[in-house]
XYZ file of C-alpha atoms in Angstrom:
154
model
C 93.840 122.640 86.808
C 93.747 122.738 90.719
C 97.544 123.836 91.632
C 98.307 126.837 94.309
C 94.515 126.616 95.368
C 95.202 125.767 99.095
C 93.929 122.205 98.850
C 94.414 120.289 101.594
C 93.622 117.213 102.845
C 94.559 113.433 101.484
C 94.497 111.954 97.741
C 91.008 109.204 97.713
C 90.896 106.343 96.331
C 87.732 107.473 94.552
C 90.874 108.874 92.206
C 90.799 105.627 90.047
C 87.579 106.152 89.102
C 87.779 109.175 86.959
C 89.639 106.914 84.238
C 88.678 109.736 80.824
C 90.980 112.511 83.320
C 93.750 113.466 80.591
C 95.077 116.118 82.610
C 95.467 115.747 86.905
C 97.597 119.031 87.991
C 97.273 119.261 92.419
C 100.788 120.921 92.728
C 101.959 123.908 95.410
C 99.431 122.601 97.230
C 98.995 120.891 100.635
C 97.768 117.542 99.768
C 99.197 115.169 102.570
C 99.712 110.980 102.553
C 100.715 108.256 100.373
C 99.909 108.310 96.464
C 97.337 105.963 96.102
C 97.550 103.139 93.794
C 94.294 103.313 91.845
C 96.325 106.625 90.109
C 96.910 103.580 87.834
C 93.326 103.293 86.384
C 94.275 107.177 84.477
C 95.390 105.622 82.133
C 94.448 108.485 79.928
C 96.532 110.700 81.422
C 99.155 112.704 80.295
C 100.152 115.109 82.145
C 100.728 114.511 86.264
C 101.285 117.485 88.516
C 101.539 116.435 91.829
C 105.156 118.685 92.309
C 105.134 120.557 96.165
C 102.585 119.163 98.599
C 103.724 117.082 101.766
C 102.918 113.630 100.107
C 104.474 110.626 101.630
C 105.964 106.965 100.753
C 106.767 105.151 97.842
C 105.105 105.730 94.291
C 101.988 102.232 93.807
C 103.697 99.748 91.622
C 100.534 99.795 89.285
C 101.928 103.808 88.229
C 103.856 101.915 85.461
C 100.388 101.377 83.994
C 100.469 105.487 83.027
C 102.236 105.200 79.569
C 100.686 107.890 78.033
C 102.100 110.309 80.100
C 104.644 113.378 78.847
C 104.916 115.350 81.952
C 105.102 114.204 85.112
C 106.105 116.639 88.125
C 106.647 115.224 91.764
C 109.937 117.263 93.318
C 109.174 119.059 96.743
C 107.395 115.812 98.090
C 108.744 113.188 100.530
C 108.431 110.208 98.378
C 111.302 107.995 98.591
C 112.032 104.493 97.022
C 111.541 103.639 93.524
C 109.882 105.101 91.019
C 108.485 102.647 88.319
C 109.364 102.359 84.674
C 107.202 103.550 82.783
C 108.965 102.096 79.051
C 110.103 105.702 77.542
C 113.095 104.326 75.997
C 110.698 102.346 73.768
C 108.611 105.339 72.638
C 109.147 106.154 69.183
C 109.419 109.428 69.648
C 111.891 109.090 72.195
C 115.480 110.691 71.076
C 113.784 113.871 68.745
C 114.430 116.687 71.416
C 110.974 117.871 70.858
C 109.228 115.336 71.645
C 110.851 114.214 74.185
C 108.960 113.873 77.943
C 109.365 115.972 81.402
C 110.186 113.791 84.609
C 111.317 115.819 87.260
C 111.547 114.075 90.477
C 113.870 114.165 94.238
C 116.674 112.197 92.691
C 119.101 114.744 93.314
C 121.875 114.984 96.057
C 121.615 115.981 99.076
C 118.432 114.340 99.624
C 116.398 114.122 102.639
C 116.590 111.096 102.567
C 119.028 108.147 103.384
C 119.669 107.582 99.892
C 117.836 109.712 97.168
C 115.006 108.616 95.292
C 115.519 106.108 92.264
C 114.309 107.747 89.432
C 115.569 105.711 86.030
C 113.885 107.974 83.740
C 113.442 111.059 85.703
C 114.818 114.028 82.848
C 115.379 116.435 85.496
C 116.385 115.559 89.250
C 115.735 117.794 92.221
C 117.466 117.643 95.621
C 116.891 118.948 99.584
C 117.739 122.626 99.141
C 115.753 122.798 96.562
C 117.944 122.810 93.374
C 117.254 120.912 90.034
C 119.352 119.769 87.346
C 118.909 118.106 83.976
C 120.345 114.101 84.205
C 121.631 114.309 80.227
C 124.178 116.810 79.495
C 122.453 120.230 77.963
C 123.721 121.986 75.483
C 124.799 124.528 78.269
C 127.216 122.061 79.923
C 128.616 121.081 76.577
C 128.912 124.552 75.159
C 130.318 125.750 78.207
C 132.490 122.929 79.334
C 130.322 121.823 82.909
C 130.329 118.716 84.119
C 127.218 120.218 85.934
C 125.305 123.114 87.128
C 126.659 122.903 90.190
C 129.844 124.472 88.523
C 127.696 127.093 87.328
C 127.823 129.239 91.254
C 131.339 128.583 91.628
């Protein structure tokens, strides 16, 4: 865990050599540049937190090879385009709430971009204002009759 350590610079392509790595938490630092395609080599990774850095560009297509991921936090960056799917719907635990994976991205509106990030598997989407909302209707929404969490502040 290297979270909130004042790290700066870019992610090196050599990150792909850490093939046994299971947790990568570089959140809340000052990491810039793109996510290198070599991140797709980290097939043992089950937690990936790159949130609140200054990452840009698009996610590499081989990100889809990270099938063991259970937690992904990418919000608070400037990643655009589409996040490759990981096939979570095919997971045998997909419909059991306590086994659900957490995938947070900047796919909400308003967006910093003309089009918000396309993330079909995100469980929560954040917007340019820093507000984050679940992608599925929650128990709280159902019980209070709210269409979405933006109605909470009204």
